[in-house]
Amino acid sequence: MALPSKLAIAVVKCDTECIALARLGFGEARGWPSTDDAACMWTALNRKAQNPKRYGRTINEVCLRRYAYSCFGDGGHLPAVLHPEHAEPKAWAKMQALAAGVLAGKVPDETAGATHYVAKWLYDSPKCPGWARAPGVVALQLGPHVFLKGRAL
């Protein structure tokens, strides 16, 4: 996870919530199975719903929270996340439609309210972040990821 870049902040702050959510899915989950794409998006909605003071009152704020989602950091994915229509037009169109469905409640939350996730290989490794295995954290595996919820997060 990384701090959001200044460029990402400038762009995403002006997005609609649907576009911000689609950028999140595009940056974090493109190439995953569709259910996992939606699960990634649901973590942002769940953060907003469960603790807006901590995570943000809008999807845009949730996406740009410090250390929340690495795709908004200054890493290699940022140019594609900020210009997805040029990087991968088909994947971008898919993410926009999926984000609209998630926001409309047409795509169910398969994460059971999870607010965080890690790759299964990381969860099973000695390098697993401490917060992912903290007491009271509930884990649910969906595809190659483990989705997490709990008071410790």
Short mmCIF file of N, CA and C in Angstrom, two decimals:
data_model
loop_
_atom_site.label_atom_id
_atom_site.label_comp_id
_atom_site.label_asym_id
_atom_site.label_seq_id
_atom_site.Cartn_x
_atom_site.Cartn_y
_atom_site.Cartn_z
N MET A 1 0.84 -1.17 0.00
CA MET A 1 0.00 0.00 0.00
C MET A 1 0.88 1.23 0.00
N ALA A 2 0.35 2.28 -0.57
CA ALA A 2 1.14 3.50 -0.70
C ALA A 2 0.27 4.72 -0.45
N LEU A 3 0.93 5.82 -0.20
CA LEU A 3 0.20 7.08 -0.12
C LEU A 3 -0.33 7.41 -1.51
N PRO A 4 -1.53 8.01 -1.60
CA PRO A 4 -1.99 8.41 -2.93
C PRO A 4 -1.11 9.53 -3.49
N SER A 5 -0.87 9.47 -4.78
CA SER A 5 -0.05 10.49 -5.40
C SER A 5 -0.84 11.79 -5.51
N LYS A 6 -0.14 12.91 -5.64
CA LYS A 6 -0.80 14.20 -5.79
C LYS A 6 -1.64 14.24 -7.06
N LEU A 7 -1.15 13.60 -8.13
CA LEU A 7 -1.90 13.56 -9.38
C LEU A 7 -3.18 12.74 -9.21
N ALA A 8 -3.09 11.60 -8.55
CA ALA A 8 -4.28 10.79 -8.30
C ALA A 8 -5.30 11.57 -7.48
N ILE A 9 -4.84 12.28 -6.47
CA ILE A 9 -5.75 13.08 -5.65
C ILE A 9 -6.46 14.12 -6.51
N ALA A 10 -5.71 14.81 -7.35
CA ALA A 10 -6.30 15.85 -8.20
C ALA A 10 -7.35 15.27 -9.14
N VAL A 11 -7.08 14.11 -9.71
CA VAL A 11 -8.01 13.52 -10.68
C VAL A 11 -9.21 12.89 -9.98
N VAL A 12 -8.98 12.04 -9.00
CA VAL A 12 -10.04 11.27 -8.38
C VAL A 12 -10.99 12.15 -7.57
N LYS A 13 -10.49 13.23 -6.99
CA LYS A 13 -11.37 14.13 -6.23
C LYS A 13 -12.48 14.69 -7.12
N CYS A 14 -12.22 14.81 -8.42
CA CYS A 14 -13.20 15.39 -9.35
C CYS A 14 -14.09 14.33 -10.00
N ASP A 15 -13.80 13.06 -9.80
CA ASP A 15 -14.59 11.98 -10.39
C ASP A 15 -15.96 11.88 -9.72
N THR A 16 -16.93 11.31 -10.44
CA THR A 16 -18.15 10.87 -9.79
C THR A 16 -17.79 9.65 -8.95
N GLU A 17 -18.65 9.26 -8.03
CA GLU A 17 -18.36 8.08 -7.22
C GLU A 17 -18.27 6.84 -8.10
N CYS A 18 -19.08 6.76 -9.14
CA CYS A 18 -19.05 5.62 -10.04
C CYS A 18 -17.70 5.52 -10.76
N ILE A 19 -17.19 6.63 -11.24
CA ILE A 19 -15.90 6.62 -11.93
C ILE A 19 -14.77 6.31 -10.95
N ALA A 20 -14.83 6.87 -9.75
CA ALA A 20 -13.79 6.57 -8.74
C ALA A 20 -13.79 5.08 -8.41
N LEU A 21 -14.97 4.50 -8.26
CA LEU A 21 -15.07 3.07 -7.96
C LEU A 21 -14.57 2.23 -9.14
N ALA A 22 -14.89 2.66 -10.34
CA ALA A 22 -14.39 1.95 -11.54
C ALA A 22 -12.87 2.04 -11.62
N ARG A 23 -12.30 3.21 -11.29
CA ARG A 23 -10.83 3.33 -11.28
C ARG A 23 -10.23 2.37 -10.26
N LEU A 24 -10.86 2.27 -9.09
CA LEU A 24 -10.39 1.35 -8.06
C LEU A 24 -10.39 -0.08 -8.60
N GLY A 25 -11.50 -0.50 -9.18
CA GLY A 25 -11.58 -1.84 -9.74
C GLY A 25 -10.56 -2.06 -10.84
N PHE A 26 -10.39 -1.07 -11.68
CA PHE A 26 -9.44 -1.17 -12.79
C PHE A 26 -8.01 -1.29 -12.26
N GLY A 27 -7.68 -0.47 -11.28
CA GLY A 27 -6.31 -0.46 -10.75
C GLY A 27 -5.98 -1.64 -9.87
N GLU A 28 -6.94 -2.10 -9.09
CA GLU A 28 -6.68 -3.16 -8.13
C GLU A 28 -7.04 -4.55 -8.65
N ALA A 29 -8.05 -4.63 -9.53
CA ALA A 29 -8.64 -5.94 -9.78
C ALA A 29 -8.79 -6.34 -11.25
N ARG A 30 -8.40 -5.50 -12.19
CA ARG A 30 -8.61 -5.94 -13.57
C ARG A 30 -7.81 -7.20 -13.84
N GLY A 31 -8.42 -8.10 -14.55
CA GLY A 31 -7.80 -9.39 -14.79
C GLY A 31 -8.24 -10.45 -13.80
N TRP A 32 -8.88 -10.04 -12.70
CA TRP A 32 -9.44 -10.99 -11.76
C TRP A 32 -10.76 -11.50 -12.32
N PRO A 33 -11.32 -12.57 -11.78
CA PRO A 33 -12.68 -12.96 -12.15
C PRO A 33 -13.66 -11.86 -11.74
N SER A 34 -14.79 -11.76 -12.44
CA SER A 34 -15.75 -10.67 -12.20
C SER A 34 -16.21 -10.59 -10.76
N THR A 35 -16.43 -11.73 -10.11
CA THR A 35 -16.87 -11.67 -8.71
C THR A 35 -15.81 -11.04 -7.82
N ASP A 36 -14.54 -11.27 -8.13
CA ASP A 36 -13.47 -10.68 -7.35
C ASP A 36 -13.33 -9.19 -7.64
N ASP A 37 -13.58 -8.78 -8.90
CA ASP A 37 -13.59 -7.35 -9.24
C ASP A 37 -14.60 -6.63 -8.35
N ALA A 38 -15.80 -7.18 -8.29
CA ALA A 38 -16.87 -6.57 -7.50
C ALA A 38 -16.52 -6.59 -6.01
N ALA A 39 -15.91 -7.67 -5.56
CA ALA A 39 -15.54 -7.78 -4.15
C ALA A 39 -14.57 -6.67 -3.76
N CYS A 40 -13.62 -6.38 -4.63
CA CYS A 40 -12.68 -5.28 -4.38
C CYS A 40 -13.45 -3.97 -4.23
N MET A 41 -14.38 -3.72 -5.13
CA MET A 41 -15.18 -2.50 -5.07
C MET A 41 -16.01 -2.45 -3.79
N TRP A 42 -16.55 -3.60 -3.39
CA TRP A 42 -17.37 -3.63 -2.18
C TRP A 42 -16.57 -3.25 -0.93
N THR A 43 -15.27 -3.52 -0.91
CA THR A 43 -14.50 -3.11 0.27
C THR A 43 -14.55 -1.60 0.46
N ALA A 44 -14.57 -0.85 -0.63
CA ALA A 44 -14.67 0.61 -0.52
C ALA A 44 -16.04 1.03 -0.01
N LEU A 45 -17.10 0.42 -0.54
CA LEU A 45 -18.45 0.74 -0.07
C LEU A 45 -18.61 0.36 1.39
N ASN A 46 -18.06 -0.78 1.78
CA ASN A 46 -18.16 -1.22 3.17
C ASN A 46 -17.41 -0.30 4.11
N ARG A 47 -16.26 0.19 3.69
CA ARG A 47 -15.52 1.14 4.52
C ARG A 47 -16.33 2.41 4.73
N LYS A 48 -16.89 2.90 3.65
CA LYS A 48 -17.71 4.12 3.73
C LYS A 48 -18.91 3.91 4.65
N ALA A 49 -19.57 2.78 4.53
CA ALA A 49 -20.77 2.51 5.32
C ALA A 49 -20.45 2.24 6.79
N GLN A 50 -19.36 1.52 7.05
CA GLN A 50 -19.09 1.08 8.41
C GLN A 50 -18.38 2.12 9.27
N ASN A 51 -17.56 2.96 8.64
CA ASN A 51 -16.82 3.93 9.46
C ASN A 51 -16.41 5.14 8.61
N PRO A 52 -17.39 5.99 8.24
CA PRO A 52 -17.06 7.12 7.37
C PRO A 52 -16.08 8.12 8.01
N LYS A 53 -16.07 8.23 9.33
CA LYS A 53 -15.11 9.14 9.96
C LYS A 53 -13.68 8.66 9.74
N ARG A 54 -13.49 7.38 9.80
CA ARG A 54 -12.14 6.82 9.64
C ARG A 54 -11.73 6.70 8.17
N TYR A 55 -12.65 6.21 7.34
CA TYR A 55 -12.28 5.87 5.96
C TYR A 55 -12.69 6.92 4.92
N GLY A 56 -13.69 7.71 5.21
CA GLY A 56 -14.14 8.71 4.24
C GLY A 56 -15.65 8.68 4.06
N ARG A 57 -16.19 9.84 3.78
CA ARG A 57 -17.64 9.97 3.62
C ARG A 57 -18.11 9.72 2.19
N THR A 58 -17.18 9.72 1.25
CA THR A 58 -17.51 9.44 -0.15
C THR A 58 -16.59 8.33 -0.65
N ILE A 59 -16.99 7.71 -1.74
CA ILE A 59 -16.13 6.68 -2.34
C ILE A 59 -14.78 7.30 -2.72
N ASN A 60 -14.82 8.52 -3.22
CA ASN A 60 -13.58 9.19 -3.61
C ASN A 60 -12.64 9.32 -2.41
N GLU A 61 -13.17 9.75 -1.26
CA GLU A 61 -12.34 9.88 -0.06
C GLU A 61 -11.81 8.53 0.39
N VAL A 62 -12.65 7.50 0.33
CA VAL A 62 -12.22 6.16 0.72
C VAL A 62 -11.06 5.71 -0.17
N CYS A 63 -11.20 5.91 -1.48
CA CYS A 63 -10.15 5.48 -2.41
C CYS A 63 -8.83 6.21 -2.16
N LEU A 64 -8.92 7.45 -1.74
CA LEU A 64 -7.71 8.27 -1.58
C LEU A 64 -7.16 8.30 -0.15
N ARG A 65 -7.77 7.54 0.75
CA ARG A 65 -7.29 7.49 2.13
C ARG A 65 -5.85 6.97 2.14
N ARG A 66 -5.05 7.50 3.03
CA ARG A 66 -3.64 7.09 3.13
C ARG A 66 -3.53 5.57 3.28
N TYR A 67 -2.69 4.98 2.50
CA TYR A 67 -2.38 3.55 2.54
C TYR A 67 -3.58 2.64 2.29
N ALA A 68 -4.63 3.14 1.67
CA ALA A 68 -5.83 2.33 1.47
C ALA A 68 -5.70 1.40 0.26
N TYR A 69 -5.46 1.96 -0.90
CA TYR A 69 -5.40 1.16 -2.12
C TYR A 69 -4.15 1.55 -2.91
N SER A 70 -3.31 0.58 -3.16
CA SER A 70 -2.01 0.86 -3.77
C SER A 70 -2.11 1.39 -5.19
N CYS A 71 -3.19 1.13 -5.90
CA CYS A 71 -3.28 1.56 -7.30
C CYS A 71 -3.28 3.08 -7.44
N PHE A 72 -3.57 3.81 -6.38
CA PHE A 72 -3.57 5.27 -6.44
C PHE A 72 -2.24 5.88 -6.00
N GLY A 73 -1.28 5.04 -5.68
CA GLY A 73 0.04 5.52 -5.30
C GLY A 73 0.89 5.84 -6.52
N ASP A 74 2.11 6.28 -6.29
CA ASP A 74 3.01 6.66 -7.37
C ASP A 74 3.68 5.46 -8.04
N GLY A 75 3.06 4.31 -8.01
CA GLY A 75 3.66 3.12 -8.59
C GLY A 75 3.41 3.01 -10.09
N GLY A 76 3.73 1.85 -10.62
CA GLY A 76 3.65 1.62 -12.05
C GLY A 76 2.25 1.60 -12.63
N HIS A 77 1.23 1.37 -11.79
CA HIS A 77 -0.14 1.29 -12.29
C HIS A 77 -0.80 2.65 -12.48
N LEU A 78 -0.28 3.68 -11.86
CA LEU A 78 -0.95 4.97 -11.83
C LEU A 78 -1.31 5.53 -13.21
N PRO A 79 -0.41 5.55 -14.19
CA PRO A 79 -0.81 6.09 -15.49
C PRO A 79 -2.02 5.37 -16.09
N ALA A 80 -2.07 4.05 -15.95
CA ALA A 80 -3.21 3.30 -16.48
C ALA A 80 -4.49 3.61 -15.70
N VAL A 81 -4.37 3.79 -14.39
CA VAL A 81 -5.54 4.09 -13.56
C VAL A 81 -6.10 5.47 -13.89
N LEU A 82 -5.23 6.42 -14.18
CA LEU A 82 -5.68 7.77 -14.49
C LEU A 82 -6.17 7.91 -15.93
N HIS A 83 -5.74 7.02 -16.81
CA HIS A 83 -6.16 7.06 -18.22
C HIS A 83 -6.54 5.66 -18.70
N PRO A 84 -7.49 5.02 -18.03
CA PRO A 84 -7.81 3.62 -18.37
C PRO A 84 -8.42 3.47 -19.75
N GLU A 85 -9.09 4.51 -20.22
CA GLU A 85 -9.72 4.43 -21.55
C GLU A 85 -8.68 4.27 -22.65
N HIS A 86 -7.46 4.70 -22.39
CA HIS A 86 -6.37 4.53 -23.36
C HIS A 86 -5.60 3.23 -23.10
N ALA A 87 -5.44 2.88 -21.84
CA ALA A 87 -4.63 1.72 -21.49
C ALA A 87 -5.31 0.41 -21.90
N GLU A 88 -6.55 0.25 -21.51
CA GLU A 88 -7.30 -0.98 -21.80
C GLU A 88 -8.78 -0.63 -21.92
N PRO A 89 -9.24 -0.18 -23.09
CA PRO A 89 -10.62 0.29 -23.24
C PRO A 89 -11.68 -0.74 -22.86
N LYS A 90 -11.49 -2.00 -23.23
CA LYS A 90 -12.50 -3.02 -22.91
C LYS A 90 -12.59 -3.26 -21.40
N ALA A 91 -11.44 -3.36 -20.76
CA ALA A 91 -11.43 -3.57 -19.31
C ALA A 91 -12.03 -2.36 -18.60
N TRP A 92 -11.77 -1.16 -19.10
CA TRP A 92 -12.32 0.06 -18.51
C TRP A 92 -13.84 0.08 -18.64
N ALA A 93 -14.36 -0.27 -19.80
CA ALA A 93 -15.81 -0.31 -20.00
C ALA A 93 -16.45 -1.33 -19.06
N LYS A 94 -15.81 -2.47 -18.90
CA LYS A 94 -16.31 -3.50 -17.98
C LYS A 94 -16.36 -2.97 -16.55
N MET A 95 -15.29 -2.28 -16.12
CA MET A 95 -15.24 -1.76 -14.75
C MET A 95 -16.29 -0.67 -14.52
N GLN A 96 -16.53 0.16 -15.52
CA GLN A 96 -17.56 1.19 -15.36
C GLN A 96 -18.93 0.55 -15.17
N ALA A 97 -19.24 -0.45 -15.99
CA ALA A 97 -20.54 -1.13 -15.88
C ALA A 97 -20.66 -1.85 -14.54
N LEU A 98 -19.58 -2.50 -14.12
CA LEU A 98 -19.60 -3.21 -12.84
C LEU A 98 -19.75 -2.24 -11.68
N ALA A 99 -19.05 -1.12 -11.71
CA ALA A 99 -19.16 -0.12 -10.64
C ALA A 99 -20.59 0.42 -10.56
N ALA A 100 -21.21 0.66 -11.70
CA ALA A 100 -22.61 1.14 -11.70
C ALA A 100 -23.52 0.09 -11.08
N GLY A 101 -23.28 -1.18 -11.39
CA GLY A 101 -24.08 -2.25 -10.81
C GLY A 101 -23.88 -2.39 -9.31
N VAL A 102 -22.64 -2.25 -8.86
CA VAL A 102 -22.34 -2.32 -7.43
C VAL A 102 -23.05 -1.17 -6.70
N LEU A 103 -22.91 0.04 -7.22
CA LEU A 103 -23.54 1.20 -6.57
C LEU A 103 -25.05 1.10 -6.56
N ALA A 104 -25.64 0.49 -7.59
CA ALA A 104 -27.10 0.35 -7.68
C ALA A 104 -27.61 -0.84 -6.86
N GLY A 105 -26.71 -1.62 -6.27
CA GLY A 105 -27.12 -2.77 -5.49
C GLY A 105 -27.50 -3.97 -6.34
N LYS A 106 -27.17 -3.94 -7.62
CA LYS A 106 -27.49 -5.05 -8.52
C LYS A 106 -26.45 -6.15 -8.47
N VAL A 107 -25.28 -5.84 -7.93
CA VAL A 107 -24.20 -6.82 -7.78
C VAL A 107 -24.03 -7.05 -6.27
N PRO A 108 -24.29 -8.27 -5.80
CA PRO A 108 -24.25 -8.52 -4.35
C PRO A 108 -22.84 -8.43 -3.77
N ASP A 109 -22.82 -8.17 -2.47
CA ASP A 109 -21.56 -8.13 -1.73
C ASP A 109 -21.21 -9.54 -1.29
N GLU A 110 -20.35 -10.19 -2.04
CA GLU A 110 -19.92 -11.56 -1.72
C GLU A 110 -18.92 -11.58 -0.56
N THR A 111 -18.47 -10.40 -0.12
CA THR A 111 -17.46 -10.34 0.94
C THR A 111 -18.05 -10.37 2.34
N ALA A 112 -19.37 -10.32 2.44
CA ALA A 112 -20.05 -10.31 3.75
C ALA A 112 -19.62 -9.11 4.59
N GLY A 113 -19.40 -7.98 3.94
CA GLY A 113 -19.08 -6.76 4.67
C GLY A 113 -17.60 -6.49 4.89
N ALA A 114 -16.73 -7.19 4.18
CA ALA A 114 -15.28 -7.01 4.35
C ALA A 114 -14.85 -5.59 3.97
N THR A 115 -13.86 -5.11 4.68
CA THR A 115 -13.31 -3.77 4.41
C THR A 115 -11.88 -3.81 3.88
N HIS A 116 -11.25 -4.96 3.93
CA HIS A 116 -9.86 -5.10 3.51
C HIS A 116 -9.69 -6.43 2.78
N TYR A 117 -8.59 -6.55 2.07
CA TYR A 117 -8.26 -7.83 1.45
C TYR A 117 -6.75 -7.92 1.23
N VAL A 118 -6.30 -9.16 1.15
CA VAL A 118 -4.91 -9.45 0.81
C VAL A 118 -4.90 -10.66 -0.11
N ALA A 119 -3.84 -10.79 -0.88
CA ALA A 119 -3.68 -11.97 -1.71
C ALA A 119 -3.54 -13.20 -0.82
N LYS A 120 -4.12 -14.31 -1.25
CA LYS A 120 -4.08 -15.55 -0.45
C LYS A 120 -2.64 -15.97 -0.18
N TRP A 121 -1.75 -15.84 -1.16
CA TRP A 121 -0.36 -16.25 -0.96
C TRP A 121 0.29 -15.42 0.15
N LEU A 122 -0.07 -14.12 0.24
CA LEU A 122 0.49 -13.27 1.29
C LEU A 122 -0.12 -13.63 2.64
N TYR A 123 -1.42 -13.87 2.65
CA TYR A 123 -2.11 -14.23 3.89
C TYR A 123 -1.51 -15.50 4.50
N ASP A 124 -1.12 -16.43 3.64
CA ASP A 124 -0.57 -17.71 4.11
C ASP A 124 0.93 -17.65 4.39
N SER A 125 1.56 -16.52 4.12
CA SER A 125 3.01 -16.43 4.27
C SER A 125 3.42 -15.79 5.60
N PRO A 126 4.69 -15.94 5.98
CA PRO A 126 5.19 -15.27 7.18
C PRO A 126 5.18 -13.74 7.05
N LYS A 127 5.07 -13.23 5.82
CA LYS A 127 5.06 -11.78 5.60
C LYS A 127 3.65 -11.18 5.69
N CYS A 128 2.68 -11.96 6.10
CA CYS A 128 1.31 -11.47 6.23
C CYS A 128 1.28 -10.28 7.20
N PRO A 129 0.64 -9.18 6.80
CA PRO A 129 0.56 -8.03 7.71
C PRO A 129 -0.14 -8.40 9.02
N GLY A 130 0.34 -7.87 10.10
CA GLY A 130 -0.23 -8.18 11.41
C GLY A 130 -1.71 -7.88 11.52
N TRP A 131 -2.17 -6.79 10.89
CA TRP A 131 -3.58 -6.42 10.97
C TRP A 131 -4.48 -7.49 10.35
N ALA A 132 -3.97 -8.25 9.38
CA ALA A 132 -4.79 -9.25 8.71
C ALA A 132 -5.08 -10.46 9.60
N ARG A 133 -4.24 -10.65 10.60
CA ARG A 133 -4.42 -11.81 11.49
C ARG A 133 -4.69 -11.37 12.93
N ALA A 134 -5.06 -10.13 13.10
CA ALA A 134 -5.33 -9.62 14.45
C ALA A 134 -6.55 -10.33 15.06
N PRO A 135 -6.58 -10.43 16.39
CA PRO A 135 -7.74 -11.06 17.04
C PRO A 135 -9.04 -10.35 16.64
N GLY A 136 -10.05 -11.12 16.36
CA GLY A 136 -11.35 -10.57 16.00
C GLY A 136 -11.54 -10.31 14.52
N VAL A 137 -10.50 -10.50 13.72
CA VAL A 137 -10.62 -10.31 12.28
C VAL A 137 -11.16 -11.59 11.66
N VAL A 138 -12.20 -11.44 10.87
CA VAL A 138 -12.83 -12.58 10.20
C VAL A 138 -12.35 -12.60 8.76
N ALA A 139 -11.90 -13.76 8.30
CA ALA A 139 -11.37 -13.91 6.95
C ALA A 139 -12.29 -14.79 6.11
N LEU A 140 -12.43 -14.40 4.84
CA LEU A 140 -13.23 -15.15 3.88
C LEU A 140 -12.46 -15.20 2.56
N GLN A 141 -12.18 -16.39 2.08
CA GLN A 141 -11.44 -16.51 0.83
C GLN A 141 -12.41 -16.47 -0.35
N LEU A 142 -12.10 -15.59 -1.30
CA LEU A 142 -12.81 -15.51 -2.57
C LEU A 142 -11.75 -15.53 -3.66
N GLY A 143 -11.70 -16.59 -4.43
CA GLY A 143 -10.69 -16.69 -5.47
C GLY A 143 -9.31 -16.61 -4.86
N PRO A 144 -8.42 -15.84 -5.48
CA PRO A 144 -7.04 -15.78 -5.00
C PRO A 144 -6.81 -14.74 -3.90
N HIS A 145 -7.89 -14.28 -3.26
CA HIS A 145 -7.77 -13.24 -2.23
C HIS A 145 -8.51 -13.64 -0.97
N VAL A 146 -8.07 -13.07 0.13
CA VAL A 146 -8.74 -13.26 1.41
C VAL A 146 -9.30 -11.91 1.81
N PHE A 147 -10.60 -11.84 2.00
CA PHE A 147 -11.29 -10.61 2.37
C PHE A 147 -11.51 -10.62 3.87
N LEU A 148 -11.30 -9.46 4.49
CA LEU A 148 -11.23 -9.37 5.94
C LEU A 148 -12.18 -8.31 6.49
N LYS A 149 -12.72 -8.60 7.66
CA LYS A 149 -13.51 -7.60 8.37
C LYS A 149 -13.32 -7.83 9.86
N GLY A 150 -13.55 -6.78 10.62
CA GLY A 150 -13.42 -6.90 12.06
C GLY A 150 -13.04 -5.59 12.71
N ARG A 151 -13.20 -5.51 13.99
CA ARG A 151 -12.96 -4.27 14.73
C ARG A 151 -11.50 -3.85 14.70
N ALA A 152 -10.59 -4.80 14.54
CA ALA A 152 -9.16 -4.47 14.57
C ALA A 152 -8.68 -3.78 13.31
N LEU A 153 -9.49 -3.77 12.27
CA LEU A 153 -9.04 -3.20 11.00
C LEU A 153 -9.24 -1.73 10.96
#
